[in-house]
């Protein structure tokens, strides 16, 4: 398992790298992406290092639920809940996962095309 692997997100969680935080709870942190792909682009991450969805098991079910609920809270805070938002999880290299720490992208603020890419 890859739990506990040091990534840039580990440093963000510890406050070593400044971020524009949107939401935080005991287990989850949400902050603006440094390279936004939409007017609203926020990353929602678990504070516990978890590589990706494939690594998650039955012990992570509550955390996964909390991550999804946090995306709704982020959308509410940023005023895009009613107009709509997209939640994306890139799982693995071929899906475009660039940081080895599970993270959800919340994208909004403009009409989003489908399929995404």
PDB file of C-alpha atoms in Angstrom:
ATOM      1  CA  UNK A   1       0.000   0.000   0.000  1.00  0.00           C
ATOM      2  CA  UNK A   2       1.064   3.556  -0.634  1.00  0.00           C
ATOM      3  CA  UNK A   3      -0.507   5.182   2.397  1.00  0.00           C
ATOM      4  CA  UNK A   4       1.695   7.790   3.919  1.00  0.00           C
ATOM      5  CA  UNK A   5       3.644   8.522   0.718  1.00  0.00           C
ATOM      6  CA  UNK A   6       5.045  12.047   0.722  1.00  0.00           C
ATOM      7  CA  UNK A   7       3.562  14.292  -1.992  1.00  0.00           C
ATOM      8  CA  UNK A   8       3.028  17.978  -2.574  1.00  0.00           C
ATOM      9  CA  UNK A   9      -0.386  17.502  -0.960  1.00  0.00           C
ATOM     10  CA  UNK A  10       1.299  16.295   2.235  1.00  0.00           C
ATOM     11  CA  UNK A  11       3.095  19.636   2.421  1.00  0.00           C
ATOM     12  CA  UNK A  12      -0.129  21.525   1.723  1.00  0.00           C
ATOM     13  CA  UNK A  13      -1.937  19.627   4.488  1.00  0.00           C
ATOM     14  CA  UNK A  14       0.859  20.490   6.934  1.00  0.00           C
ATOM     15  CA  UNK A  15       0.751  24.149   5.864  1.00  0.00           C
ATOM     16  CA  UNK A  16       4.276  24.108   4.426  1.00  0.00           C
ATOM     17  CA  UNK A  17       2.977  25.242   1.033  1.00  0.00           C
ATOM     18  CA  UNK A  18       0.439  28.069   1.122  1.00  0.00           C
ATOM     19  CA  UNK A  19      -2.889  27.530  -0.618  1.00  0.00           C
ATOM     20  CA  UNK A  20      -6.154  29.370  -0.928  1.00  0.00           C
ATOM     21  CA  UNK A  21      -8.297  27.098   1.236  1.00  0.00           C
ATOM     22  CA  UNK A  22     -12.013  26.837   0.606  1.00  0.00           C
ATOM     23  CA  UNK A  23     -13.127  24.207   3.115  1.00  0.00           C
ATOM     24  CA  UNK A  24     -11.570  22.094   5.827  1.00  0.00           C
ATOM     25  CA  UNK A  25     -12.797  19.412   8.197  1.00  0.00           C
ATOM     26  CA  UNK A  26     -11.046  16.877  10.380  1.00  0.00           C
ATOM     27  CA  UNK A  27     -10.464  14.511   7.444  1.00  0.00           C
ATOM     28  CA  UNK A  28     -10.766  16.661   4.296  1.00  0.00           C
ATOM     29  CA  UNK A  29      -9.123  19.747   2.825  1.00  0.00           C
ATOM     30  CA  UNK A  30     -10.326  21.723  -0.220  1.00  0.00           C
ATOM     31  CA  UNK A  31      -8.257  24.410  -1.928  1.00  0.00           C
ATOM     32  CA  UNK A  32      -8.032  26.246  -5.234  1.00  0.00           C
ATOM     33  CA  UNK A  33      -6.009  24.520  -7.968  1.00  0.00           C
ATOM     34  CA  UNK A  34      -2.853  26.434  -8.944  1.00  0.00           C
ATOM     35  CA  UNK A  35      -3.515  25.680 -12.620  1.00  0.00           C
ATOM     36  CA  UNK A  36      -7.284  26.124 -12.984  1.00  0.00           C
ATOM     37  CA  UNK A  37      -9.063  24.553 -15.935  1.00  0.00           C
ATOM     38  CA  UNK A  38     -12.323  26.437 -15.282  1.00  0.00           C
ATOM     39  CA  UNK A  39     -13.293  29.661 -13.487  1.00  0.00           C
ATOM     40  CA  UNK A  40     -13.900  27.508 -10.407  1.00  0.00           C
ATOM     41  CA  UNK A  41     -11.357  24.699  -9.972  1.00  0.00           C
ATOM     42  CA  UNK A  42     -10.917  23.354  -6.463  1.00  0.00           C
ATOM     43  CA  UNK A  43      -9.151  20.198  -5.310  1.00  0.00           C
ATOM     44  CA  UNK A  44     -10.714  18.176  -2.497  1.00  0.00           C
ATOM     45  CA  UNK A  45      -8.295  15.788  -0.792  1.00  0.00           C
ATOM     46  CA  UNK A  46      -8.300  13.439   2.169  1.00  0.00           C
ATOM     47  CA  UNK A  47      -5.849  14.500   4.858  1.00  0.00           C
ATOM     48  CA  UNK A  48      -4.787  10.863   5.120  1.00  0.00           C
ATOM     49  CA  UNK A  49      -2.590   9.889   2.186  1.00  0.00           C
ATOM     50  CA  UNK A  50      -4.511   7.505  -0.041  1.00  0.00           C
ATOM     51  CA  UNK A  51      -3.037   6.844  -3.490  1.00  0.00           C
ATOM     52  CA  UNK A  52      -6.296   6.593  -5.464  1.00  0.00           C
ATOM     53  CA  UNK A  53      -9.705   4.914  -5.570  1.00  0.00           C
ATOM     54  CA  UNK A  54      -8.149   1.548  -6.372  1.00  0.00           C
ATOM     55  CA  UNK A  55      -6.265   1.606  -3.071  1.00  0.00           C
ATOM     56  CA  UNK A  56      -9.405   2.410  -1.047  1.00  0.00           C
ATOM     57  CA  UNK A  57     -11.078  -0.460   0.761  1.00  0.00           C
ATOM     58  CA  UNK A  58     -14.124  -0.985   2.983  1.00  0.00           C
ATOM     59  CA  UNK A  59     -12.388   0.880   5.817  1.00  0.00           C
ATOM     60  CA  UNK A  60     -12.341   3.997   3.620  1.00  0.00           C
ATOM     61  CA  UNK A  61     -16.068   4.111   2.836  1.00  0.00           C
ATOM     62  CA  UNK A  62     -16.846   6.877   5.340  1.00  0.00           C
ATOM     63  CA  UNK A  63     -13.900   8.945   4.097  1.00  0.00           C
ATOM     64  CA  UNK A  64     -14.983   8.548   0.464  1.00  0.00           C
ATOM     65  CA  UNK A  65     -18.471   9.706   1.417  1.00  0.00           C
ATOM     66  CA  UNK A  66     -17.027  12.680   3.275  1.00  0.00           C
ATOM     67  CA  UNK A  67     -14.984  13.632   0.203  1.00  0.00           C
ATOM     68  CA  UNK A  68     -18.097  13.627  -1.972  1.00  0.00           C
ATOM     69  CA  UNK A  69     -20.099  15.630   0.561  1.00  0.00           C
ATOM     70  CA  UNK A  70     -17.229  18.130   0.712  1.00  0.00           C
ATOM     71  CA  UNK A  71     -17.554  18.752  -3.043  1.00  0.00           C
ATOM     72  CA  UNK A  72     -21.147  19.861  -2.470  1.00  0.00           C
ATOM     73  CA  UNK A  73     -20.048  22.111   0.393  1.00  0.00           C
ATOM     74  CA  UNK A  74     -17.347  23.664  -1.835  1.00  0.00           C
ATOM     75  CA  UNK A  75     -19.924  24.318  -4.573  1.00  0.00           C
ATOM     76  CA  UNK A  76     -22.202  25.967  -2.016  1.00  0.00           C
ATOM     77  CA  UNK A  77     -19.392  28.138  -0.584  1.00  0.00           C
ATOM     78  CA  UNK A  78     -18.319  29.282  -4.063  1.00  0.00           C
ATOM     79  CA  UNK A  79     -21.867  29.946  -5.275  1.00  0.00           C
ATOM     80  CA  UNK A  80     -22.032  27.356  -8.061  1.00  0.00           C
ATOM     81  CA  UNK A  81     -24.199  24.738  -6.401  1.00  0.00           C
ATOM     82  CA  UNK A  82     -27.389  25.793  -8.171  1.00  0.00           C
ATOM     83  CA  UNK A  83     -25.881  26.457 -11.618  1.00  0.00           C
ATOM     84  CA  UNK A  84     -24.003  23.140 -11.586  1.00  0.00           C
ATOM     85  CA  UNK A  85     -20.550  21.734 -11.092  1.00  0.00           C
ATOM     86  CA  UNK A  86     -18.524  18.740 -12.220  1.00  0.00           C
ATOM     87  CA  UNK A  87     -16.587  16.364  -9.963  1.00  0.00           C
ATOM     88  CA  UNK A  88     -13.673  14.517 -11.574  1.00  0.00           C
ATOM     89  CA  UNK A  89     -11.393  11.844 -10.150  1.00  0.00           C
ATOM     90  CA  UNK A  90      -8.426  10.859 -12.276  1.00  0.00           C
ATOM     91  CA  UNK A  91      -7.477   7.340 -11.174  1.00  0.00           C
ATOM     92  CA  UNK A  92      -4.023   6.277 -12.349  1.00  0.00           C
ATOM     93  CA  UNK A  93      -1.518   7.472 -14.918  1.00  0.00           C
ATOM     94  CA  UNK A  94      -3.611   6.804 -18.045  1.00  0.00           C
ATOM     95  CA  UNK A  95      -6.497   8.779 -16.534  1.00  0.00           C
ATOM     96  CA  UNK A  96      -4.242  11.783 -15.982  1.00  0.00           C
ATOM     97  CA  UNK A  97      -3.592  11.452 -12.243  1.00  0.00           C
ATOM     98  CA  UNK A  98      -0.547  13.677 -11.701  1.00  0.00           C
ATOM     99  CA  UNK A  99      -0.216  13.517  -7.899  1.00  0.00           C
ATOM    100  CA  UNK A 100      -0.104  10.161  -6.104  1.00  0.00           C
ATOM    101  CA  UNK A 101      -2.714  11.210  -3.541  1.00  0.00           C
ATOM    102  CA  UNK A 102      -6.449  10.784  -4.147  1.00  0.00           C
ATOM    103  CA  UNK A 103      -8.017  14.101  -5.100  1.00  0.00           C
ATOM    104  CA  UNK A 104     -11.321  15.255  -6.514  1.00  0.00           C
ATOM    105  CA  UNK A 105     -11.537  18.172  -8.912  1.00  0.00           C
ATOM    106  CA  UNK A 106     -14.551  20.459  -8.533  1.00  0.00           C
ATOM    107  CA  UNK A 107     -15.007  22.378 -11.791  1.00  0.00           C
ATOM    108  CA  UNK A 108     -17.621  25.054 -12.443  1.00  0.00           C
ATOM    109  CA  UNK A 109     -18.242  28.634 -13.465  1.00  0.00           C
ATOM    110  CA  UNK A 110     -18.869  28.009 -17.177  1.00  0.00           C
ATOM    111  CA  UNK A 111     -20.717  25.453 -19.311  1.00  0.00           C
ATOM    112  CA  UNK A 112     -18.645  22.255 -19.367  1.00  0.00           C
ATOM    113  CA  UNK A 113     -18.643  20.135 -22.536  1.00  0.00           C
ATOM    114  CA  UNK A 114     -19.108  16.375 -22.679  1.00  0.00           C
ATOM    115  CA  UNK A 115     -17.216  14.204 -23.281  1.00  0.00           C
ATOM    116  CA  UNK A 116     -14.405  15.961 -21.417  1.00  0.00           C
ATOM    117  CA  UNK A 117     -11.473  14.681 -23.450  1.00  0.00           C
TER     118      UNK A 117
END
